[in-house]
CSV table of C-alpha atoms and ligand atoms in Angstrom, one decimal:
chain,number,residue,atom,x,y,z
C,1,MET,CA,25.1,14.1,-19.9
C,2,THR,CA,28.7,14.9,-19.0
C,3,ASN,CA,30.7,17.0,-21.5
C,4,THR,CA,33.3,14.3,-22.4
C,5,THR,CA,35.2,16.7,-24.7
C,6,GLN,CA,36.7,18.3,-21.6
C,7,SER,CA,38.4,16.6,-18.8
C,8,PHE,CA,40.0,17.8,-15.6
C,9,LYS,CA,42.3,15.9,-13.2
C,10,VAL,CA,42.7,17.0,-9.6
C,11,ALA,CA,45.3,15.6,-7.1
C,12,VAL,CA,44.6,16.1,-3.5
C,13,ILE,CA,47.7,15.4,-1.4
C,14,GLY,CA,46.6,14.6,2.2
C,15,ALA,CA,43.3,12.9,3.0
C,16,GLY,CA,42.6,14.3,6.5
C,17,PRO,CA,39.8,16.7,7.2
C,18,ARG,CA,41.1,19.5,4.9
C,19,GLY,CA,41.7,17.2,2.0
C,20,ILE,CA,38.3,15.6,2.1
C,21,SER,CA,36.7,19.0,2.7
C,22,VAL,CA,38.2,20.0,-0.6
C,23,VAL,CA,36.8,16.9,-2.3
C,24,GLU,CA,33.4,17.6,-0.8
C,25,ARG,CA,33.3,21.2,-2.0
C,26,THR,CA,34.7,20.2,-5.5
C,27,LEU,CA,31.9,17.6,-5.8
C,28,ALA,CA,29.3,20.1,-4.6
C,29,GLY,CA,30.4,22.7,-7.1
C,30,TYR,CA,30.5,20.0,-9.9
C,31,LEU,CA,27.0,18.8,-9.1
C,32,ALA,CA,25.7,22.4,-9.2
C,33,LEU,CA,26.7,22.7,-12.8
C,34,PRO,CA,24.2,21.9,-15.6
C,35,GLU,CA,24.9,18.3,-16.6
C,36,GLN,CA,26.0,19.3,-20.2
C,37,ASP,CA,28.6,21.7,-18.7
C,38,ARG,CA,30.3,19.1,-16.5
C,39,PRO,CA,33.7,18.0,-17.7
C,40,ALA,CA,34.9,14.4,-17.1
C,41,LEU,CA,36.4,14.8,-13.6
C,42,ASP,CA,39.1,12.6,-12.1
C,43,ILE,CA,40.1,13.2,-8.4
C,44,ALA,CA,43.0,11.3,-6.9
C,45,VAL,CA,43.4,11.6,-3.1
C,46,ILE,CA,46.9,10.5,-2.0
C,47,ASP,CA,47.7,9.6,1.6
C,48,PRO,CA,49.4,6.7,3.3
C,49,PHE,CA,46.5,6.7,5.9
C,50,ASN,CA,42.8,6.1,5.4
C,51,PRO,CA,40.9,8.8,3.6
C,52,GLY,CA,38.9,10.9,6.1
C,53,PRO,CA,40.7,10.1,9.4
C,54,GLY,CA,44.2,10.6,7.8
C,55,HIS,CA,47.0,10.5,10.2
C,56,VAL,CA,45.5,12.4,13.2
C,57,TRP,CA,42.0,10.9,13.5
C,58,ARG,CA,42.9,7.2,13.0
C,59,THR,CA,39.9,5.1,14.1
C,60,GLY,CA,42.1,2.4,15.8
C,61,GLN,CA,43.8,4.8,18.4
C,62,SER,CA,43.1,4.7,22.1
C,63,ARG,CA,39.8,6.3,23.1
C,64,LEU,CA,41.7,8.0,25.9
C,65,PHE,CA,42.7,10.6,23.3
C,66,LEU,CA,39.9,13.1,23.2
C,67,MET,CA,39.0,16.0,20.9
C,68,ASN,CA,39.4,19.4,22.4
C,69,THR,CA,36.0,20.5,20.9
C,70,PRO,CA,32.6,19.3,22.1
C,71,CYS,CA,30.3,17.3,19.7
C,72,LEU,CA,28.2,20.3,18.8
C,73,PHE,CA,31.0,22.2,17.0
C,74,PRO,CA,33.1,20.2,14.6
C,75,THR,CA,32.1,19.5,11.0
C,76,VAL,CA,33.8,18.7,7.8
C,77,VAL,CA,31.0,19.9,5.6
C,78,PRO,CA,29.3,23.4,5.6
C,79,ALA,CA,26.7,23.5,8.4
C,80,GLY,CA,24.3,26.0,9.9
C,81,ALA,CA,23.6,29.3,8.2
C,82,THR,CA,26.6,29.1,5.9
C,83,ALA,CA,25.4,25.9,4.3
C,84,ALA,CA,22.3,27.5,2.9
C,85,GLU,CA,24.4,29.9,0.8
C,86,LEU,CA,26.6,27.3,-0.8
C,87,PRO,CA,26.2,24.4,-3.3
C,88,ALA,CA,24.4,21.6,-1.5
C,89,SER,CA,26.7,19.0,0.2
C,90,PRO,CA,26.7,15.5,-1.3
C,91,SER,CA,27.5,14.0,2.1
C,92,GLY,CA,25.8,16.5,4.4
C,93,LEU,CA,26.2,15.9,8.1
C,94,SER,CA,28.0,17.8,10.8
C,95,PHE,CA,29.6,15.6,13.5
C,96,ASP,CA,26.6,16.1,15.9
C,97,GLN,CA,24.1,15.3,13.2
C,98,TRP,CA,26.0,12.2,12.3
C,99,ARG,CA,26.2,11.2,16.0
C,100,MET,CA,22.4,11.5,16.2
C,101,LEU,CA,21.9,9.4,13.0
C,102,MET,CA,24.2,6.7,14.5
C,103,ALA,CA,22.2,6.7,17.7
C,104,ASP,CA,19.0,6.0,15.6
C,105,THR,CA,19.1,2.2,15.3
C,106,ALA,CA,16.3,2.5,12.7
C,107,ALA,CA,18.8,4.1,10.4
C,108,GLY,CA,20.4,0.6,10.1
C,109,VAL,CA,24.0,1.9,9.8
C,110,GLU,CA,26.7,-0.7,10.7
C,111,LEU,CA,29.2,0.5,13.2
C,112,PRO,CA,31.7,-1.2,15.4
C,113,ALA,CA,30.3,-2.0,18.9
C,114,ALA,CA,32.9,0.2,20.7
C,115,ASP,CA,31.9,3.2,18.6
C,116,ARG,CA,28.2,2.6,19.3
C,117,GLU,CA,28.9,2.3,23.0
C,118,GLU,CA,30.8,5.6,23.0
C,119,LEU,CA,28.3,7.4,20.9
C,120,ALA,CA,25.5,6.3,23.2
C,121,GLY,CA,27.1,8.2,26.1
C,122,LEU,CA,27.8,11.4,24.2
C,123,THR,CA,25.7,14.6,24.4
C,124,PRO,CA,26.2,17.8,22.3
C,125,GLY,CA,28.4,19.2,25.1
C,126,SER,CA,30.6,16.2,25.7
C,127,PHE,CA,34.1,15.6,24.1
C,128,PRO,CA,34.3,12.7,21.7
C,129,SER,CA,37.3,10.5,21.2
C,130,ARG,CA,39.6,11.3,18.3
C,131,ALA,CA,38.8,7.7,17.1
C,132,VAL,CA,35.1,8.2,16.9
C,133,TYR,CA,35.6,11.6,15.1
C,134,GLY,CA,37.7,9.6,12.7
C,135,ARG,CA,34.8,7.2,12.1
C,136,TYR,CA,32.7,10.3,11.2
C,137,LEU,CA,35.3,11.4,8.7
C,138,GLU,CA,35.6,7.9,7.3
C,139,TRP,CA,31.8,7.7,6.9
C,140,THR,CA,31.8,11.2,5.2
C,141,PHE,CA,34.4,10.1,2.7
C,142,ALA,CA,32.4,6.9,1.9
C,143,ARG,CA,29.3,9.1,1.2
C,144,LEU,CA,31.5,11.3,-1.1
C,145,ALA,CA,32.7,8.2,-2.9
C,146,ASP,CA,29.0,7.1,-3.4
C,147,ALA,CA,28.1,10.5,-4.7
C,148,ALA,CA,31.1,10.6,-7.1
C,149,LEU,CA,30.2,7.2,-8.5
C,150,ALA,CA,26.6,8.2,-9.1
C,151,ALA,CA,27.8,11.4,-10.9
C,152,GLY,CA,30.3,9.6,-13.0
C,153,VAL,CA,33.3,11.3,-11.3
C,154,ALA,CA,36.4,9.1,-10.9
C,155,LEU,CA,37.3,9.5,-7.2
C,156,ARG,CA,40.1,7.2,-5.9
C,157,HIS,CA,42.4,6.9,-2.9
C,158,VAL,CA,46.1,6.2,-3.6
C,159,ARG,CA,47.6,4.8,-0.4
C,160,SER,CA,51.1,6.3,-0.6
C,161,GLU,CA,53.2,9.3,0.0
C,162,VAL,CA,53.9,12.0,-2.6
C,163,LEU,CA,57.6,12.6,-2.8
C,164,SER,CA,57.8,15.5,-5.2
C,165,LEU,CA,55.8,17.8,-7.4
C,166,THR,CA,57.2,19.1,-10.7
C,167,ARG,CA,56.0,21.0,-13.8
C,168,PRO,CA,56.3,18.8,-16.9
C,169,GLU,CA,58.8,20.0,-19.5
C,170,THR,CA,56.1,20.5,-22.0
C,171,GLY,CA,52.4,21.3,-21.5
C,172,SER,CA,50.7,22.4,-18.4
C,173,GLY,CA,49.7,20.9,-15.1
C,174,TRP,CA,51.8,18.9,-12.6
C,175,SER,CA,53.6,15.6,-12.4
C,176,LEU,CA,53.6,13.9,-9.0
C,177,GLU,CA,56.2,11.4,-7.9
C,178,VAL,CA,54.4,8.9,-5.7
C,179,ALA,CA,56.3,6.3,-3.5
C,180,GLY,CA,56.1,2.8,-5.0
C,181,GLU,CA,53.6,3.9,-7.7
C,182,ASP,CA,53.7,5.2,-11.2
C,183,PRO,CA,53.9,9.0,-11.5
C,184,LEU,CA,50.5,10.8,-11.5
C,185,ASP,CA,49.7,13.8,-13.6
C,186,ALA,CA,47.1,16.4,-12.7
C,187,ASP,CA,45.8,19.7,-13.9
C,188,ALA,CA,45.5,21.0,-10.4
C,189,VAL,CA,47.1,20.0,-7.1
C,190,VAL,CA,45.8,20.7,-3.6
C,191,LEU,CA,48.3,20.5,-0.7
C,192,ALA,CA,46.4,19.5,2.4
C,193,LEU,CA,49.4,18.2,4.4
C,194,GLY,CA,48.5,19.2,7.9
C,195,HIS,CA,51.3,19.4,10.5
C,196,LEU,CA,54.6,18.4,9.1
C,197,PRO,CA,57.5,17.1,11.2
C,198,ALA,CA,59.4,20.1,12.5
C,199,ALA,CA,62.8,20.8,14.0
C,200,LEU,CA,62.9,21.3,17.8
C,201,SER,CA,62.7,24.9,19.0
C,202,ALA,CA,65.6,26.2,21.1
C,203,ASP,CA,63.7,25.6,24.3
C,204,GLN,CA,62.8,22.0,23.3
C,205,ASP,CA,66.4,21.4,22.3
C,206,ARG,CA,67.6,22.5,25.7
C,207,LEU,CA,65.1,20.2,27.4
C,208,ARG,CA,66.3,17.3,25.3
C,209,ASP,CA,70.0,18.1,26.1
C,210,ALA,CA,69.2,18.4,29.8
C,211,ALA,CA,67.3,15.1,29.8
C,212,ASP,CA,70.2,13.4,28.1
C,213,ARG,CA,72.7,14.8,30.5
C,214,HIS,CA,70.7,13.7,33.6
C,215,ASP,CA,69.8,10.3,32.2
C,216,LEU,CA,66.1,11.3,31.9
C,217,ARG,CA,63.8,10.9,28.9
C,218,TYR,CA,62.3,13.7,26.8
C,219,LEU,CA,59.7,13.0,24.1
C,220,PRO,CA,59.4,15.8,21.6
C,221,PRO,CA,55.9,17.1,20.3
C,222,ALA,CA,54.2,14.4,18.2
C,223,VAL,CA,50.8,12.9,17.4
C,224,PRO,CA,50.2,11.2,20.7
C,225,SER,CA,48.9,7.9,19.1
C,226,ASP,CA,52.4,7.6,17.4
C,227,VAL,CA,54.2,7.8,20.7
C,228,ASP,CA,55.4,4.7,22.7
C,229,PHE,CA,54.6,5.9,26.2
C,230,SER,CA,55.8,2.5,27.6
C,231,VAL,CA,59.3,4.0,27.7
C,232,PHE,CA,58.2,5.5,31.0
C,233,PRO,CA,58.2,2.8,33.6
C,234,ALA,CA,55.0,2.6,35.7
C,235,GLY,CA,55.1,4.9,38.8
C,236,ASN,CA,57.4,7.5,37.3
C,237,ARG,CA,56.4,11.2,37.5
C,238,CYS,CA,55.8,12.7,34.1
C,239,SER,CA,55.2,16.4,33.3
C,240,SER,CA,54.4,18.2,30.1
C,241,ALA,CA,56.8,21.1,29.5
C,242,ASP,CA,54.7,22.4,26.6
C,243,SER,CA,51.4,21.4,25.2
C,244,ASP,CA,52.6,18.3,23.3
C,245,SER,CA,56.0,17.2,24.7
C,246,THR,CA,56.5,14.9,27.6
C,247,PHE,CA,59.3,14.9,30.2
C,248,SER,CA,60.0,12.1,32.7
C,249,THR,CA,61.7,12.6,36.0
C,250,SER,CA,62.7,9.0,36.6
Z,1,LIG,C1,47.3,15.2,17.9
Z,1,LIG,C2,46.4,16.3,17.3
Z,1,LIG,C3,45.1,16.5,17.9
Z,1,LIG,C4,44.3,17.5,17.5
Z,1,LIG,N1,43.1,17.7,18.1
Z,1,LIG,C5,42.3,18.7,17.6
Z,1,LIG,C6,41.0,18.8,18.2
Z,1,LIG,O1,40.6,18.2,19.2
Z,1,LIG,N2,40.1,19.7,17.6
Z,1,LIG,C7,40.5,20.5,16.5
Z,1,LIG,O2,39.7,21.3,16.0
Z,1,LIG,N3,41.7,20.3,16.0
Z,1,LIG,C8,42.6,19.4,16.5
Z,1,LIG,N4,43.8,19.3,15.9
Z,1,LIG,C9,44.2,20.1,14.8
Z,1,LIG,C10,44.2,19.3,13.5
Z,1,LIG,O3,45.4,19.7,12.8
Z,1,LIG,C11,43.0,19.6,12.7
Z,1,LIG,O4,41.8,19.2,13.4
Z,1,LIG,C12,42.9,18.7,11.4
Z,1,LIG,O5,43.3,17.4,11.6
Z,1,LIG,C13,43.7,19.4,10.3
Z,1,LIG,O6,43.3,18.7,9.1
Z,1,LIG,P1,44.3,18.7,7.9
Z,1,LIG,O7,43.6,17.8,6.9
Z,1,LIG,O8,44.8,20.0,7.5
Z,1,LIG,O9,45.6,17.9,8.5
Z,1,LIG,P2,45.8,16.5,9.0
Z,1,LIG,O10,44.7,16.0,9.7
Z,1,LIG,O11,47.2,16.5,9.7
Z,1,LIG,O12,45.9,15.6,7.6
Z,1,LIG,C14,47.0,15.8,6.7
Z,1,LIG,C15,47.2,14.5,6.0
Z,1,LIG,O13,48.2,14.7,5.0
Z,1,LIG,C16,49.0,13.5,4.8
Z,1,LIG,N5,50.2,13.8,4.2
Z,1,LIG,C17,51.2,14.7,4.6
Z,1,LIG,N6,52.2,14.7,3.8
Z,1,LIG,C18,51.9,13.9,2.7
Z,1,LIG,C19,52.5,13.5,1.5
Z,1,LIG,N7,53.7,14.0,1.2
Z,1,LIG,N8,51.9,12.6,0.7
Z,1,LIG,C20,50.7,12.1,1.1
Z,1,LIG,N9,50.0,12.4,2.2
Z,1,LIG,C21,50.6,13.3,3.0
Z,1,LIG,C22,49.1,13.0,6.3
Z,1,LIG,O14,49.3,11.6,6.3
Z,1,LIG,C23,47.7,13.4,6.9
Z,1,LIG,O15,46.8,12.3,6.8
Z,1,LIG,C24,44.7,18.3,16.3
Z,1,LIG,C25,45.9,18.1,15.7
Z,1,LIG,C26,46.8,17.1,16.2
Z,1,LIG,C27,48.1,16.8,15.6
């Protein structure tokens, strides 16, 4: 039975791979405690995007955007030799293990037809789409939610952006200002914010200026699925000046 005389509130800001990995390890550590030592635990995961995929791994993006790692490698839970030394995972599968589970029709897991079709063509060495990796992350978060519910842990997703984080004038912990929501308080806060918008570097700034002067277009580094590539008319030559920016010589 949970020790209801103690309670602990955790706020995880950012629900991409790192955020849900923190949730997974927190739950694993919690479940490893003797039941009578478990405090009442409340975990709020705050992100304007779906928990698991977050911003980068959205399941609705074009399947032309691929991961740069083959199926065999990525995982959001401990896998391989490391896993044996750590508290057991309540969700449990690496991407490749999940891929094989999904291929097993006897497992009876519902999946959109486009995901099934893509997964059927993948091998451990092939590169999955970001969308299907997002589906794995979404599935993992759903398993974590089931495990939390079964253990009496309050795990919820707040679909919003955290605007500020302050120490309350009295007491301990943190107060979170959340866009369009009541403030949240927490004993511990995890920042799992991923890549934040950044100012252009000097080189990128020069490229943008040159593009402006010559009536060309320069798109700065961004998450590709956020970018409207239709600004480049068909047939134009495009080149990538660095890994993530795009330059059009119209
Ligand atoms: C386009 C792109 C492709 C990539 N491809 C690969 C790849 O193929 N292989 C690989 O290993 N790595 C890749 N990466 C690296 C990638 O950063 C990591 O794989 C992983 O997504 C990092 O996880 P994260 O949770 O730290 O950050 P993210 O996935 O960026 O998640 C951070 C989350 O925090 C949320 N957030 C930020 N600020 C706030 C706030 N104030 N309030 C609430 N929520 C907030 C965001 O909405 C976002 O969902 C890629 C990165 C990008 C940008």
